Coordinates of N, CA, C and O in Angstrom, one line a residue:
M1 N 225.6 288.2 155.0 CA 226.4 287.3 155.7 C 225.5 286.7 156.8 O 224.8 287.4 157.5
N2 N 225.6 285.4 157.0 CA 224.8 284.7 158.0 C 225.8 284.1 159.0 O 226.3 283.0 158.8
K3 N 226.1 284.8 160.1 CA 226.9 284.3 161.1 C 226.3 284.6 162.5 O 225.7 285.6 162.7
A4 N 226.5 283.7 163.4 CA 226.0 283.9 164.8 C 227.0 283.3 165.7 O 227.8 282.4 165.4
S5 N 227.0 283.9 166.9 CA 227.9 283.5 168.0 C 227.0 283.2 169.2 O 226.2 284.0 169.6
F6 N 227.2 282.0 169.8 CA 226.5 281.6 171.0 C 227.5 281.2 172.1 O 228.4 280.5 171.8
I7 N 227.3 281.8 173.3 CA 228.2 281.5 174.4 C 227.4 280.9 175.5 O 226.4 281.6 175.9
G8 N 227.7 279.7 175.9 CA 226.9 279.0 176.9 C 227.4 277.7 177.3 O 228.5 277.3 177.0
N9 N 226.5 276.9 177.9 CA 226.9 275.6 178.4 C 226.2 274.5 177.6 O 225.0 274.6 177.3
V10 N 226.9 273.4 177.3 CA 226.3 272.2 176.7 C 225.3 271.6 177.6 O 225.6 271.4 178.8
G11 N 224.1 271.4 177.2 CA 223.0 271.0 178.1 C 222.8 269.5 178.1 O 222.1 269.0 179.0
N12 N 223.3 268.8 177.2 CA 223.2 267.3 177.2 C 224.4 266.7 176.6 O 225.2 267.4 175.9
E13 N 224.6 265.4 176.8 CA 225.8 264.7 176.2 C 225.6 264.7 174.7 O 224.5 264.2 174.2
P14 N 226.5 265.2 173.9 CA 226.4 265.2 172.5 C 226.3 263.8 171.9 O 226.9 262.8 172.5
T15 N 225.4 263.6 170.9 CA 225.3 262.3 170.2 C 226.0 262.4 168.9 O 225.9 263.5 168.2
I16 N 226.7 261.4 168.5 CA 227.4 261.4 167.2 C 227.0 260.2 166.4 O 226.9 259.1 167.0
T17 N 226.7 260.4 165.2 CA 226.1 259.3 164.3 C 226.9 259.3 163.0 O 227.1 260.4 162.4
T18 N 227.2 258.2 162.5 CA 227.7 258.1 161.1 C 226.5 257.6 160.2 O 225.9 256.5 160.4
L19 N 226.2 258.4 159.2 CA 225.1 258.1 158.3 C 225.6 257.0 157.2 O 226.8 256.8 157.1
E20 N 224.6 256.4 156.6 CA 224.9 255.5 155.5 C 225.8 256.1 154.4 O 226.6 255.4 153.8
S21 N 225.7 257.4 154.2 CA 226.5 258.0 153.2 C 228.0 258.2 153.6 O 228.8 258.6 152.8
G22 N 228.2 257.9 154.9 CA 229.6 258.1 155.5 C 229.7 259.5 156.2 O 230.8 259.7 156.9
S23 N 228.8 260.3 156.1 CA 228.8 261.6 156.8 C 228.7 261.4 158.3 O 227.9 260.5 158.7
V24 N 229.4 262.2 159.0 CA 229.3 262.2 160.5 C 228.5 263.4 161.0 O 228.8 264.5 160.5
V25 N 227.5 263.2 161.9 CA 226.7 264.3 162.4 C 226.7 264.2 163.9 O 226.6 263.1 164.5
M26 N 226.9 265.4 164.5 CA 226.8 265.5 166.0 C 225.7 266.4 166.3 O 225.6 267.5 165.7
N27 N 224.9 266.1 167.3 CA 223.8 266.9 167.8 C 223.9 267.2 169.3 O 224.3 266.2 170.1
F28 N 223.7 268.4 169.7 CA 223.7 268.7 171.1 C 223.0 270.1 171.3 O 222.7 270.8 170.3
D29 N 222.6 270.4 172.5 CA 222.0 271.7 172.8 C 222.9 272.5 173.7 O 223.6 271.9 174.5
I30 N 222.8 273.8 173.5 CA 223.5 274.7 174.5 C 222.5 275.7 175.1 O 221.5 276.1 174.4
A31 N 222.8 276.1 176.3 CA 221.9 277.0 177.0 C 222.7 278.4 177.1 O 223.8 278.4 177.5
T32 N 222.0 279.4 176.6 CA 222.6 280.8 176.8 C 221.8 281.5 177.8 O 220.6 281.4 177.8
N33 N 222.4 282.3 178.6 CA 221.7 283.1 179.6 C 221.8 284.6 179.4 O 222.9 285.1 179.1
E34 N 220.7 285.3 179.7 CA 220.7 286.7 179.7 C 220.3 287.1 181.1 O 219.3 286.7 181.6
T35 N 221.1 288.0 181.7 CA 220.8 288.5 183.0 C 220.3 289.9 182.9 O 220.9 290.7 182.2
F36 N 219.2 290.2 183.7 CA 218.6 291.5 183.6 C 217.9 291.8 184.9 O 217.7 290.9 185.7
N37 N 217.6 293.1 185.2 CA 216.9 293.5 186.3 C 215.4 293.8 186.0 O 215.2 294.5 185.0
D38 N 214.5 293.2 186.7 CA 213.1 293.5 186.4 C 212.7 294.9 186.9 O 213.5 295.6 187.5
K39 N 211.4 295.2 186.8 CA 211.0 296.6 187.2 C 211.1 296.9 188.7 O 211.2 298.0 189.1
D40 N 211.2 295.8 189.5 CA 211.4 296.0 190.9 C 212.9 296.0 191.3 O 213.3 296.1 192.5
G41 N 213.8 295.8 190.3 CA 215.2 295.8 190.6 C 215.8 294.4 190.9 O 217.0 294.3 191.3
N42 N 214.9 293.4 190.8 CA 215.4 292.0 191.1 C 216.1 291.5 189.9 O 215.7 291.7 188.8
T43 N 217.2 290.8 190.2 CA 218.0 290.2 189.1 C 217.3 288.9 188.6 O 216.9 288.1 189.4
K44 N 217.1 288.8 187.3 CA 216.5 287.7 186.7 C 217.4 287.1 185.6 O 218.2 287.8 185.0
V45 N 217.2 285.8 185.3 CA 218.0 285.2 184.3 C 217.0 284.5 183.3 O 216.1 283.8 183.7
N46 N 217.2 284.9 182.0 CA 216.4 284.3 181.0 C 217.3 283.3 180.2 O 218.3 283.7 179.6
T47 N 217.0 282.0 180.2 CA 217.7 281.0 179.5 C 217.1 280.6 178.2 O 215.9 280.4 178.2
Q48 N 217.8 280.6 177.1 CA 217.4 280.2 175.8 C 218.2 278.9 175.4 O 219.4 278.8 175.7
W49 N 217.5 278.0 174.8 CA 218.1 276.7 174.4 C 218.3 276.8 172.9 O 217.4 277.2 172.1
H50 N 219.4 276.3 172.4 CA 219.7 276.3 171.0 C 220.2 274.9 170.6 O 221.1 274.3 171.2
R51 N 219.6 274.3 169.5 CA 220.0 273.0 169.0 C 221.2 273.2 168.0 O 221.1 274.1 167.1
I52 N 222.3 272.5 168.2 CA 223.5 272.7 167.4 C 223.7 271.3 166.7 O 223.6 270.3 167.3
V53 N 224.0 271.5 165.4 CA 224.3 270.3 164.6 C 225.7 270.5 163.9 O 225.9 271.5 163.2
A54 N 226.6 269.7 164.2 CA 228.0 269.8 163.6 C 228.2 268.6 162.6 O 227.7 267.5 162.9
W55 N 228.8 268.8 161.5 CA 229.0 267.8 160.5 C 230.5 267.5 160.3 O 231.3 268.3 160.4
N56 N 230.7 266.2 159.9 CA 232.0 265.7 159.4 C 233.2 266.1 160.2 O 233.3 265.8 161.4
D57 N 234.1 266.8 159.6 CA 235.4 267.2 160.3 C 235.2 268.0 161.6 O 235.8 267.7 162.6
C58 N 234.2 268.9 161.5 CA 233.9 269.7 162.7 C 233.4 268.8 163.9 O 233.9 268.9 165.0
A59 N 232.5 267.9 163.6 CA 232.0 266.9 164.6 C 233.1 266.1 165.1 O 233.2 265.8 166.3
K60 N 234.0 265.6 164.3 CA 235.1 264.7 164.7 C 236.1 265.4 165.6 O 236.6 264.9 166.6
K61 N 236.4 266.7 165.3 CA 237.4 267.5 166.0 C 236.9 267.8 167.4 O 237.7 267.8 168.4
V62 N 235.6 268.1 167.6 CA 235.1 268.5 168.9 C 234.6 267.4 169.8 O 234.3 267.5 170.9
Q63 N 234.5 266.2 169.2 CA 233.9 265.0 169.8 C 234.5 264.7 171.2 O 233.8 264.5 172.2
E64 N 235.8 264.8 171.3 CA 236.5 264.5 172.6 C 236.3 265.6 173.6 O 236.5 265.3 174.8
H65 N 236.0 266.8 173.2 CA 236.0 268.0 174.1 C 234.7 268.4 174.6 O 234.6 269.1 175.6
L66 N 233.6 268.0 173.9 CA 232.3 268.5 174.3 C 231.6 267.4 175.2 O 231.4 266.3 174.8
H67 N 231.1 267.9 176.4 CA 230.4 267.0 177.3 C 229.3 267.9 178.0 O 229.5 269.1 178.0
K68 N 228.4 267.3 178.5 CA 227.3 268.0 179.3 C 228.0 268.9 180.3 O 228.9 268.5 181.0
G69 N 227.6 270.2 180.3 CA 228.2 271.2 181.2 C 229.3 272.0 180.7 O 229.7 273.0 181.2
T70 N 230.0 271.6 179.6 CA 231.1 272.3 179.0 C 230.7 273.7 178.6 O 229.7 273.9 177.9
F71 N 231.5 274.7 179.0 CA 231.3 276.0 178.6 C 231.9 276.2 177.2 O 233.1 276.0 177.0
V72 N 231.1 276.7 176.2 CA 231.6 276.8 174.9 C 231.2 278.1 174.2 O 230.2 278.8 174.6
E73 N 231.9 278.5 173.2 CA 231.5 279.5 172.3 C 231.3 278.9 170.9 O 232.3 278.2 170.4
I74 N 230.2 279.0 170.3 CA 229.9 278.4 169.0 C 229.7 279.6 168.0 O 228.9 280.5 168.2
K75 N 230.5 279.5 166.9 CA 230.3 280.5 165.8 C 229.9 279.7 164.6 O 230.6 278.7 164.2
A76 N 228.7 280.0 164.1 CA 228.2 279.2 163.1 C 227.2 280.0 162.2 O 226.9 281.1 162.4
K77 N 226.8 279.3 161.1 CA 225.7 279.8 160.3 C 224.4 279.3 160.9 O 224.3 278.2 161.3
V78 N 223.4 280.2 160.8 CA 222.1 279.8 161.4 C 221.2 279.3 160.3 O 221.0 279.9 159.2
I79 N 220.6 278.1 160.5 CA 219.6 277.6 159.6 C 218.4 277.2 160.4 O 218.5 276.4 161.3
N80 N 217.2 277.8 160.1 CA 216.0 277.5 160.8 C 215.2 276.5 160.1 O 215.1 276.5 158.8
R81 N 214.7 275.5 160.8 CA 213.9 274.4 160.2 C 212.5 274.4 160.8 O 212.4 274.7 162.0
S82 N 211.6 273.9 160.1 CA 210.2 273.7 160.7 C 209.8 272.3 160.2 O 210.2 271.8 159.2
Y83 N 208.8 271.8 160.9 CA 208.3 270.5 160.6 C 206.9 270.3 161.1 O 206.5 271.1 162.1
D84 N 206.1 269.4 160.6 CA 204.8 269.1 161.1 C 204.9 267.8 161.8 O 205.5 266.8 161.3
K85 N 204.4 267.8 163.0 CA 204.4 266.7 163.9 C 203.1 265.9 163.6 O 202.0 266.5 163.8
V86 N 203.2 264.7 163.3 CA 202.0 263.9 163.0 C 201.8 263.0 164.2 O 202.7 262.3 164.7
I87 N 200.5 263.0 164.7 CA 200.2 262.2 165.9 C 199.1 261.2 165.5 O 198.0 261.6 165.1
D88 N 199.4 259.9 165.7 CA 198.4 258.9 165.5 C 197.6 258.7 166.8 O 198.1 258.5 167.8
I89 N 196.3 258.7 166.6 CA 195.4 258.5 167.8 C 194.7 257.2 167.7 O 194.2 256.8 166.7

């Protein structure tokens, strides 16, 4: 089973695009925070950023509700992608 749950804040204004195929895609990032005490007892916060992509009905349903700073819980399937960045010099 491939399920993940992220609880955090939307970090940027979501962008929504309609592709030539008619599919709707929404992209945004959320920040999740982990609070812990270091070896000296000082409270530290570790922030991780997660790229979220929502498609079609899901994107349309949440479009009105998601804005930068919104506190959300995302339950989704995780898909990791990699790519090669080409730089022209």
